[in-house]
């Protein structure tokens, strides 16, 4: 695969207004939906998605076809569909990009998903801060309605399907699927324990519910239009297709880059991102947002896919790639994200409520130069206590962050303690 000539699939520019139907239809838009709704063969659709080995792009990488099948085959006939557009993780902004530039592509994916699992109602759970994107989405829906692609009697088939936009609660945890579903029913956005509360079994109103991420759904029309074999032409065997990498931090050209899964981190950083500032070097990278371990400059040849990163002791998550250069203080960066986890803990699970707070307090003390080596032991002890204890993975992410920072950059912590100040204070 020649990366330099790789043509994006979900993010190829269409031209015109983002909500305009015509440019989208010109490249085959809504062809898949028209086929799905007229042929009405959900089993076949699910087989195509399974064949493609599409994995969820919301963070967990769960096989999409299997999830659809679980909901479709459920004995309970009242089912729901929710597109998760709650995106709130630091360093992840690819769903917003898709919403802003390609709302029809997402709508088509939502229509196909909701109809395939025979959802009674379908929603897009939208981060409430995405006001501009909401406008685009609404205008795209109006255009699709005028062409009888959405609403009553779609394409003369007698099928009625509405997509409702639900104003998201606006917190990080509210993006976790069970918390999202709770908040949609007027309850606090707090995760439920899995098992047994998987949305495919017990979702909205206690009924089977299909939840998929914006990027996952944006892939659906392409797979159905071009086939599973085409989808698998790029990517790896276990993670086929492309991924939208949100690249931020100490790079010259931050942005959203669509690349085949398995692309080396170095290509994303150097060729796409233009490397770090002149005279500086890469110190570390979060390949999958702050909840997964960092990798260091000697690991830039790592392939960016679910399994390779897991094997390397970290994870892809939703591909929020955050770069840290040698002028940045690792203790300060870790504190920054520790405070995020403290602020965003919903408070439901005591180890998370107390643990994220204690980690942030200790990190702050060390960063200010008031810490001791005992504080470092305490940090590690807390991480050990709280890891894996929450109903969701927030507290595990908070612990992994501190553990990886201390494991890889212990010398920076020791310097803060020895000098009673941040050694980067004058250079950062
Ligand atoms: C704390 C937390 C926050 C999450 N936030 C999001 C989010 O904003 N968007 C999203 O699609 N998935 C998010 N997820 C993952 C969802 O719970 C869920 O796995 C995903 O929406 C399923 O879609 P997919 O199978 O298409 O990836 C989050 C998970 C956790 C633990």
Short mmCIF file of C-alpha atoms and ligand atoms in Angstrom, two decimals:
data_model
loop_
_atom_site.label_atom_id
_atom_site.label_comp_id
_atom_site.label_asym_id
_atom_site.label_seq_id
_atom_site.Cartn_x
_atom_site.Cartn_y
_atom_site.Cartn_z
CA UNK A 1 0.00 0.00 0.00
CA UNK A 2 1.46 3.30 -1.14
CA UNK A 3 0.46 5.61 1.67
CA UNK A 4 1.42 8.74 -0.25
CA UNK A 5 -1.21 8.03 -2.91
CA UNK A 6 -3.85 6.60 -0.60
CA UNK A 7 -7.31 8.00 -1.36
CA UNK A 8 -9.50 8.67 1.67
CA UNK A 9 -12.82 6.85 1.72
CA UNK A 10 -14.96 8.62 4.32
CA UNK A 11 -13.33 12.00 4.01
CA UNK A 12 -12.86 12.54 0.26
CA UNK A 13 -13.94 16.16 -0.32
CA UNK A 14 -17.38 16.45 -1.95
CA UNK A 15 -17.46 20.15 -2.69
CA UNK A 16 -20.47 22.41 -2.11
CA UNK A 17 -22.36 22.89 1.12
CA UNK A 18 -21.95 20.06 3.64
CA UNK A 19 -25.71 19.55 3.86
CA UNK A 20 -26.18 19.48 0.09
CA UNK A 21 -27.57 16.19 -1.18
CA UNK A 22 -26.52 16.54 -4.79
CA UNK A 23 -22.70 16.25 -4.35
CA UNK A 24 -23.19 13.25 -2.07
CA UNK A 25 -25.50 11.50 -4.56
CA UNK A 26 -23.02 12.21 -7.36
CA UNK A 27 -20.52 9.83 -5.68
CA UNK A 28 -23.12 7.11 -5.08
CA UNK A 29 -24.66 8.49 -1.91
CA UNK A 30 -27.94 6.83 -0.76
CA UNK A 31 -27.61 4.04 -3.35
CA UNK A 32 -26.99 1.54 -0.57
CA UNK A 33 -29.94 2.81 1.47
CA UNK A 34 -32.29 2.65 -1.53
CA UNK A 35 -31.25 -0.96 -2.10
CA UNK A 36 -31.58 -1.89 1.55
CA UNK A 37 -35.04 -0.37 1.90
CA UNK A 38 -36.43 -1.78 -1.35
CA UNK A 39 -34.91 -5.29 -1.15
CA UNK A 40 -35.63 -5.55 2.57
CA UNK A 41 -33.20 -8.35 3.32
CA UNK A 42 -31.71 -7.60 6.74
CA UNK A 43 -29.91 -10.96 7.05
CA UNK A 44 -27.98 -10.22 3.86
CA UNK A 45 -27.01 -6.74 5.09
CA UNK A 46 -25.75 -8.16 8.37
CA UNK A 47 -23.75 -10.83 6.52
CA UNK A 48 -22.05 -8.11 4.44
CA UNK A 49 -21.08 -6.17 7.55
CA UNK A 50 -19.82 -9.34 9.24
CA UNK A 51 -17.87 -10.29 6.11
CA UNK A 52 -16.19 -6.88 6.11
CA UNK A 53 -14.98 -7.40 9.72
CA UNK A 54 -15.84 -3.80 10.49
CA UNK A 55 -14.94 -3.02 14.09
CA UNK A 56 -16.50 -0.21 16.14
CA UNK A 57 -14.64 3.08 15.95
CA UNK A 58 -16.00 4.44 19.27
CA UNK A 59 -13.20 2.96 21.36
CA UNK A 60 -13.75 -0.73 22.04
CA UNK A 61 -13.29 -2.09 18.49
CA UNK A 62 -16.20 -4.53 18.90
CA UNK A 63 -17.26 -6.35 15.68
CA UNK A 64 -20.15 -4.30 14.25
CA UNK A 65 -21.88 -7.13 12.35
CA UNK A 66 -22.10 -9.27 15.50
CA UNK A 67 -23.68 -6.40 17.40
CA UNK A 68 -26.29 -5.84 14.68
CA UNK A 69 -27.04 -9.56 14.61
CA UNK A 70 -27.57 -9.69 18.38
CA UNK A 71 -30.17 -6.93 18.21
CA UNK A 72 -31.80 -8.23 15.03
CA UNK A 73 -32.13 -11.79 16.36
CA UNK A 74 -33.40 -10.74 19.79
CA UNK A 75 -36.74 -12.29 20.68
CA UNK A 76 -37.94 -8.89 21.96
CA UNK A 77 -39.38 -7.07 18.95
CA UNK A 78 -39.34 -3.55 20.44
CA UNK A 79 -35.85 -2.32 19.62
CA UNK A 80 -34.04 0.99 19.42
CA UNK A 81 -31.11 2.49 17.59
CA UNK A 82 -28.77 5.23 18.85
CA UNK A 83 -25.86 6.80 17.00
CA UNK A 84 -23.30 7.87 19.58
CA UNK A 85 -22.16 11.38 18.65
CA UNK A 86 -21.34 12.41 22.21
CA UNK A 87 -17.59 12.80 21.47
CA UNK A 88 -15.97 14.44 24.49
CA UNK A 89 -12.56 12.80 24.99
CA UNK A 90 -9.52 15.10 25.01
CA UNK A 91 -7.71 14.83 21.69
CA UNK A 92 -10.57 13.17 19.79
CA UNK A 93 -12.41 15.30 17.24
CA UNK A 94 -13.00 13.03 14.26
CA UNK A 95 -16.74 12.50 14.78
CA UNK A 96 -17.22 16.25 14.79
CA UNK A 97 -15.30 16.40 11.50
CA UNK A 98 -17.58 13.77 9.94
CA UNK A 99 -20.70 15.55 11.21
CA UNK A 100 -19.49 18.88 9.93
CA UNK A 101 -18.40 17.80 6.47
CA UNK A 102 -20.32 14.60 5.69
CA UNK A 103 -23.74 14.61 7.42
CA UNK A 104 -25.47 12.69 4.59
CA UNK A 105 -22.95 9.85 4.84
CA UNK A 106 -23.78 9.50 8.54
CA UNK A 107 -27.52 9.77 7.95
CA UNK A 108 -27.35 7.02 5.35
CA UNK A 109 -25.44 4.80 7.80
CA UNK A 110 -28.01 5.53 10.53
CA UNK A 111 -30.96 4.76 8.25
CA UNK A 112 -29.43 1.45 7.17
CA UNK A 113 -28.57 0.45 10.75
CA UNK A 114 -31.94 1.41 12.25
CA UNK A 115 -33.95 -0.26 9.48
CA UNK A 116 -31.82 -3.42 9.49
CA UNK A 117 -32.39 -4.09 13.19
CA UNK A 118 -36.04 -3.00 12.85
CA UNK A 119 -35.70 -0.19 15.37
CA UNK A 120 -38.94 1.32 16.65
CA UNK A 121 -37.19 4.66 17.11
CA UNK A 122 -33.82 5.98 15.99
CA UNK A 123 -31.71 8.74 17.55
CA UNK A 124 -28.49 10.62 17.06
CA UNK A 125 -27.15 11.45 20.52
CA UNK A 126 -25.31 14.66 19.74
CA UNK A 127 -22.77 16.46 21.92
CA UNK A 128 -24.74 19.58 22.87
CA UNK A 129 -21.76 21.81 22.05
CA UNK A 130 -21.92 20.84 18.35
CA UNK A 131 -24.32 23.66 17.40
CA UNK A 132 -22.97 24.22 13.89
CA UNK A 133 -22.91 20.49 13.17
CA UNK A 134 -26.49 20.21 14.39
CA UNK A 135 -27.56 22.83 11.86
CA UNK A 136 -25.85 20.93 9.05
CA UNK A 137 -27.44 17.69 10.15
CA UNK A 138 -30.90 19.26 10.29
CA UNK A 139 -30.53 20.78 6.84
CA UNK A 140 -29.27 17.48 5.45
CA UNK A 141 -32.31 15.75 6.93
CA UNK A 142 -34.63 18.27 5.29
CA UNK A 143 -33.01 17.59 1.94
CA UNK A 144 -33.20 13.83 2.42
CA UNK A 145 -36.86 14.12 3.44
CA UNK A 146 -37.68 16.07 0.28
CA UNK A 147 -36.28 13.14 -1.73
CA UNK A 148 -38.27 10.60 0.33
CA UNK A 149 -35.10 9.08 1.76
CA UNK A 150 -36.25 9.66 5.33
CA UNK A 151 -39.68 10.03 6.93
CA UNK A 152 -42.91 8.41 5.71
CA UNK A 153 -43.22 5.95 2.82
CA UNK A 154 -39.51 5.98 1.94
CA UNK A 155 -38.97 5.47 -1.80
CA UNK A 156 -42.60 4.33 -2.09
CA UNK A 157 -41.93 1.20 0.00
CA UNK A 158 -44.35 1.98 2.80
CA UNK A 159 -41.41 2.07 5.28
CA UNK A 160 -41.47 4.97 7.74
CA UNK A 161 -38.27 5.91 9.52
CA UNK A 162 -37.49 9.10 11.39
CA UNK A 163 -34.12 10.01 12.90
CA UNK A 164 -34.38 12.22 15.97
CA UNK A 165 -31.53 14.36 17.25
CA UNK A 166 -31.13 14.04 21.01
CA UNK A 167 -29.30 16.86 22.79
CA UNK A 168 -26.40 15.11 24.56
CA UNK A 169 -25.76 15.58 28.25
CA UNK A 170 -22.29 17.00 27.61
CA UNK A 171 -19.88 15.04 29.75
CA UNK A 172 -17.20 12.48 28.97
CA UNK A 173 -18.90 9.65 30.85
CA UNK A 174 -22.18 10.40 29.06
CA UNK A 175 -20.45 9.03 25.92
CA UNK A 176 -20.19 5.61 27.55
CA UNK A 177 -23.12 3.78 26.00
CA UNK A 178 -25.01 2.71 29.13
CA UNK A 179 -24.60 6.18 30.71
CA UNK A 180 -25.77 7.73 27.45
CA UNK A 181 -28.91 5.59 27.44
CA UNK A 182 -29.58 6.45 31.09
CA UNK A 183 -29.33 10.17 30.34
CA UNK A 184 -31.68 9.77 27.37
CA UNK A 185 -34.30 8.51 29.81
CA UNK A 186 -34.00 11.52 32.08
CA UNK A 187 -31.73 9.86 34.63
CA UNK A 188 -28.17 10.89 35.66
CA UNK A 189 -25.54 10.01 33.05
CA UNK A 190 -24.03 7.16 35.04
CA UNK A 191 -22.79 3.87 33.53
CA UNK A 192 -24.45 0.59 34.38
CA UNK A 193 -22.54 -2.57 35.20
CA UNK A 194 -21.61 -4.82 32.27
CA UNK A 195 -22.54 -7.64 32.46
CA UNK A 196 -25.53 -7.79 32.59
CA UNK A 197 -26.51 -4.37 31.22
CA UNK A 198 -25.27 -4.58 27.63
CA UNK A 199 -27.37 -2.28 25.42
CA UNK A 200 -27.95 -5.12 22.95
CA UNK A 201 -29.85 -6.85 25.77
CA UNK A 202 -31.04 -4.08 28.05
CA UNK A 203 -30.91 -0.66 26.41
CA UNK A 204 -33.37 2.17 25.98
CA UNK A 205 -36.56 1.46 28.00
CA UNK A 206 -34.99 -1.89 28.94
CA UNK A 207 -35.19 -3.07 25.31
CA UNK A 208 -32.45 -4.28 22.93
CA UNK A 209 -30.68 -1.24 21.53
CA UNK A 210 -28.06 -0.91 18.84
CA UNK A 211 -25.46 1.73 19.72
CA UNK A 212 -22.82 2.66 17.17
CA UNK A 213 -20.28 5.40 16.82
CA UNK A 214 -20.45 8.11 14.10
CA UNK A 215 -17.40 6.81 12.25
CA UNK A 216 -18.54 3.19 12.43
CA UNK A 217 -21.85 4.15 10.82
CA UNK A 218 -20.18 6.36 8.21
CA UNK A 219 -18.42 3.22 6.92
CA UNK A 220 -21.67 1.33 6.33
CA UNK A 221 -22.82 2.88 3.01
CA UNK A 222 -19.34 2.34 1.53
CA UNK A 223 -19.22 -1.32 2.55
CA UNK A 224 -22.66 -2.05 1.11
CA UNK A 225 -21.99 -0.12 -2.09
CA UNK A 226 -18.47 -1.42 -2.79
CA UNK A 227 -18.48 -4.81 -1.06
CA UNK A 228 -16.69 -6.41 1.85
CA UNK A 229 -13.68 -7.39 -0.30
CA UNK A 230 -13.14 -3.75 -1.30
CA UNK A 231 -13.35 -2.70 2.36
CA UNK A 232 -10.66 -5.22 3.28
CA UNK A 233 -8.28 -4.08 0.55
CA UNK A 234 -6.74 -1.73 3.10
CA UNK A 235 -5.96 -2.17 6.77
CA UNK A 236 -4.87 -5.34 8.52
CA UNK A 237 -6.48 -8.78 8.57
CA UNK A 238 -7.96 -8.27 12.02
CA UNK A 239 -8.56 -4.52 11.67
CA UNK A 240 -9.54 -3.85 8.06
CA UNK A 241 -10.51 -0.51 6.58
CA UNK A 242 -9.40 2.98 7.46
CA UNK A 243 -9.43 4.97 10.67
CA UNK A 244 -9.78 8.68 11.23
CA UNK A 245 -6.87 9.75 13.41
CA UNK A 246 -7.33 12.95 15.40
CA UNK A 247 -3.79 14.26 15.64
CA UNK A 248 -3.05 16.98 18.21
CA UNK A 249 -0.43 18.28 20.62
CA UNK A 250 3.12 19.11 19.65
CA UNK A 251 2.88 18.64 15.89
CA UNK A 252 3.17 21.18 13.11
CA UNK A 253 0.00 20.13 11.30
CA UNK A 254 -2.64 18.90 13.75
CA UNK A 255 -5.87 17.67 12.20
CA UNK A 256 -7.99 14.69 11.20
CA UNK A 257 -6.21 12.19 8.93
CA UNK A 258 -7.89 9.17 7.39
CA UNK A 259 -5.40 6.33 6.88
CA UNK A 260 -5.48 2.56 6.55
CA UNK A 261 -5.50 0.79 9.91
CA UNK A 262 -2.00 -0.52 10.56
CA UNK A 263 -0.30 2.61 9.22
CA UNK A 264 2.93 3.21 11.19
CA UNK A 265 2.66 5.94 13.80
CA UNK A 266 5.72 7.55 12.23
CA UNK A 267 3.87 8.18 8.96
CA UNK A 268 0.99 9.87 10.77
CA UNK A 269 3.29 12.03 12.84
CA UNK A 270 5.92 12.95 10.30
CA UNK A 271 4.31 12.79 6.86
CA UNK A 272 0.83 13.93 7.85
CA UNK A 273 1.56 15.98 10.97
CA UNK A 274 4.82 17.50 9.74
CA UNK A 275 6.71 16.37 12.84
CA UNK A 276 7.33 18.44 15.95
CA UNK A 277 8.62 22.04 16.12
CA UNK A 278 12.05 22.61 14.62
CA UNK A 279 14.82 21.96 17.11
CA UNK A 280 12.65 19.65 19.16
CA UNK A 281 12.06 15.92 19.25
CA UNK A 282 9.22 13.57 20.12
CA UNK A 283 9.20 12.64 23.78
CA UNK A 284 6.05 10.52 23.91
CA UNK A 285 2.77 9.88 22.15
CA UNK A 286 -0.64 8.82 23.42
CA UNK A 287 -1.70 6.61 20.48
CA UNK A 288 -5.27 6.20 21.76
CA UNK A 289 -6.04 9.18 23.98
CA UNK A 290 -5.02 9.72 27.61
CA UNK A 291 -6.69 6.51 28.85
CA UNK A 292 -4.10 4.27 27.22
CA UNK A 293 -0.36 3.98 27.92
CA UNK A 294 1.99 6.32 26.13
CA UNK A 295 4.60 5.10 23.69
CA UNK A 296 8.06 6.62 23.34
CA UNK A 297 10.12 7.96 20.44
CA UNK A 298 11.72 4.55 19.81
CA UNK A 299 8.28 3.04 19.12
CA UNK A 300 7.23 5.21 16.20
CA UNK A 301 7.20 2.24 13.83
CA UNK A 302 4.28 0.69 15.68
CA UNK A 303 1.37 -0.12 13.38
CA UNK A 304 -1.74 1.85 14.37
CA UNK A 305 -4.44 -0.78 14.70
CA UNK A 306 -6.41 -2.35 17.53
CA UNK A 307 -4.38 -5.52 17.92
CA UNK A 308 -0.84 -4.23 17.30
CA UNK A 309 -1.28 -1.52 19.90
CA UNK A 310 -2.83 -3.92 22.39
CA UNK A 311 0.11 -6.25 21.89
CA UNK A 312 2.44 -3.32 22.57
CA UNK A 313 0.72 -2.77 25.93
CA UNK A 314 -1.41 0.20 24.92
CA UNK A 315 -4.55 0.72 22.80
CA UNK A 316 -6.07 2.51 19.85
CA UNK A 317 -9.29 3.67 21.55
CA UNK A 318 -10.96 6.15 19.24
CA UNK A 319 -7.56 7.11 17.76
CA UNK A 320 -7.03 10.42 19.54
CA UNK A 321 -3.28 10.72 18.97
CA UNK A 322 -1.65 13.28 21.28
CA UNK A 323 2.01 14.18 20.81
CA UNK A 324 4.35 15.43 23.54
CA UNK A 325 7.71 16.92 22.63
CA UNK A 326 10.91 17.28 24.63
CA UNK A 327 10.08 20.85 25.71
CA UNK A 328 6.98 19.70 27.53
CA UNK A 329 6.94 18.61 31.14
CA UNK A 330 5.59 15.09 31.48
CA UNK A 331 4.48 15.70 35.06
CA UNK A 332 2.49 18.76 34.00
CA UNK A 333 0.90 16.89 31.04
CA UNK A 334 -0.03 13.97 33.30
CA UNK A 335 -1.52 16.36 35.84
CA UNK A 336 -3.53 18.03 33.09
CA UNK A 337 -5.18 14.74 32.13
CA UNK A 338 -5.48 13.57 35.75
CA UNK A 339 -7.54 16.68 36.44
CA UNK A 340 -9.71 15.85 33.44
CA UNK A 341 -10.47 12.40 34.85
CA UNK A 342 -11.16 13.86 38.30
CA UNK A 343 -13.57 16.44 36.84
CA UNK A 344 -15.32 13.92 34.61
CA UNK A 345 -15.79 11.11 37.12
CA UNK A 346 -19.55 10.80 37.58
CA UNK A 347 -18.99 9.89 41.25
CA UNK A 348 -21.06 6.74 41.19
CA UNK A 349 -18.28 4.21 41.99
CA UNK A 350 -16.36 5.12 45.18
CA UNK A 351 -12.93 3.93 43.91
CA UNK A 352 -13.32 6.23 40.91
CA UNK A 353 -14.72 9.20 42.84
CA UNK A 354 -11.99 9.02 45.50
CA UNK A 355 -9.19 7.58 43.37
CA UNK A 356 -9.31 10.13 40.54
CA UNK A 357 -9.39 12.92 43.11
CA UNK A 358 -6.44 11.56 45.10
CA UNK A 359 -4.39 11.03 41.96
CA UNK A 360 -5.01 14.62 40.87
CA UNK A 361 -4.12 16.00 44.33
CA UNK A 362 -0.86 14.05 44.47
CA UNK A 363 0.05 14.90 40.88
CA UNK A 364 -0.57 18.58 41.60
CA UNK A 365 1.65 18.49 44.69
CA UNK A 366 4.48 16.85 42.79
CA UNK A 367 4.14 19.19 39.83
CA UNK A 368 4.40 22.18 42.15
CA UNK A 369 7.65 20.83 43.62
CA UNK A 370 6.10 19.99 46.99
CA UNK A 371 6.09 16.21 46.54
CA UNK A 372 8.21 13.49 48.13
CA UNK A 373 9.29 10.06 46.94
CA UNK A 374 6.63 8.62 49.24
CA UNK A 375 4.05 10.39 47.09
CA UNK A 376 5.30 8.41 44.10
CA UNK A 377 4.76 5.16 45.99
CA UNK A 378 1.31 6.38 46.98
CA UNK A 379 0.45 7.20 43.36
CA UNK A 380 1.34 3.67 42.30
CA UNK A 381 -0.52 2.17 45.23
CA UNK A 382 -3.72 4.07 44.36
CA UNK A 383 -3.40 3.06 40.71
CA UNK A 384 -3.14 -0.58 41.78
CA UNK A 385 -6.21 -0.26 44.03
CA UNK A 386 -8.55 1.43 41.58
CA UNK A 387 -7.70 -0.22 38.26
CA UNK A 388 -10.60 -2.24 36.88
CA UNK A 389 -12.97 -1.32 39.72
CA UNK A 390 -15.46 1.00 37.97
CA UNK A 391 -18.67 0.27 36.09
CA UNK A 392 -16.92 1.94 33.13
CA UNK A 393 -13.25 2.29 32.21
CA UNK A 394 -12.75 5.92 33.32
CA UNK A 395 -10.93 5.09 36.53
CA UNK A 396 -8.81 2.45 34.80
CA UNK A 397 -7.81 5.08 32.24
CA UNK A 398 -6.88 7.51 35.02
CA UNK A 399 -4.67 4.85 36.62
CA UNK A 400 -3.06 3.69 33.38
CA UNK A 401 -2.17 7.30 32.56
CA UNK A 402 -0.25 7.79 35.81
CA UNK A 403 1.35 4.35 35.72
CA UNK A 404 2.65 4.78 32.19
CA UNK A 405 3.90 8.29 32.90
CA UNK A 406 5.79 7.14 36.00
CA UNK A 407 7.15 4.01 34.36
CA UNK A 408 8.51 5.84 31.34
CA UNK A 409 9.48 9.21 32.83
CA UNK A 410 10.31 8.51 36.47
CA UNK A 411 13.38 10.77 36.15
CA UNK A 412 11.16 13.80 35.57
CA UNK A 413 9.21 13.07 38.76
CA UNK A 414 12.47 12.62 40.67
CA UNK A 415 13.73 15.96 39.31
CA UNK A 416 10.59 17.78 40.53
CA UNK A 417 11.09 16.28 43.97
CA UNK A 418 14.84 16.94 44.12
CA UNK A 419 14.66 20.53 42.81
CA UNK A 420 11.37 21.42 44.59
CA UNK A 421 10.12 22.98 41.37
CA UNK A 422 9.22 22.14 37.81
CA UNK A 423 12.52 21.91 35.86
CA UNK A 424 10.64 22.77 32.67
CA UNK A 425 9.09 25.96 34.08
CA UNK A 426 11.45 28.26 32.19
CA UNK A 427 11.71 26.26 28.96
CA UNK A 428 8.18 25.00 28.22
C1 LIG B 1 -15.85 7.01 29.48
C2 LIG B 1 -16.27 6.58 28.11
C3 LIG B 1 -16.62 7.52 27.16
C4 LIG B 1 -17.02 7.13 25.88
N1 LIG B 1 -17.34 8.09 24.96
C5 LIG B 1 -17.74 7.71 23.72
C6 LIG B 1 -18.12 8.70 22.74
O1 LIG B 1 -18.09 9.90 23.00
N2 LIG B 1 -18.50 8.26 21.51
C7 LIG B 1 -18.55 6.91 21.19
O2 LIG B 1 -18.94 6.56 20.08
N3 LIG B 1 -18.21 5.97 22.08
C8 LIG B 1 -17.81 6.34 23.34
N4 LIG B 1 -17.49 5.38 24.25
C9 LIG B 1 -17.65 3.95 23.84
C10 LIG B 1 -19.13 3.54 23.92
O3 LIG B 1 -19.42 3.09 25.25
C11 LIG B 1 -19.49 2.42 22.95
O4 LIG B 1 -18.56 1.39 23.07
C12 LIG B 1 -19.54 2.89 21.49
O5 LIG B 1 -20.38 3.99 21.32
C13 LIG B 1 -20.07 1.73 20.62
O6 LIG B 1 -20.01 2.05 19.26
P1 LIG B 1 -19.06 1.26 18.25
O7 LIG B 1 -19.29 -0.21 18.48
O8 LIG B 1 -19.52 1.70 16.92
O9 LIG B 1 -17.66 1.66 18.56
C14 LIG B 1 -17.07 5.75 25.54
C15 LIG B 1 -16.70 4.79 26.49
C16 LIG B 1 -16.29 5.19 27.76
C17 LIG B 1 -15.90 4.14 28.76
#
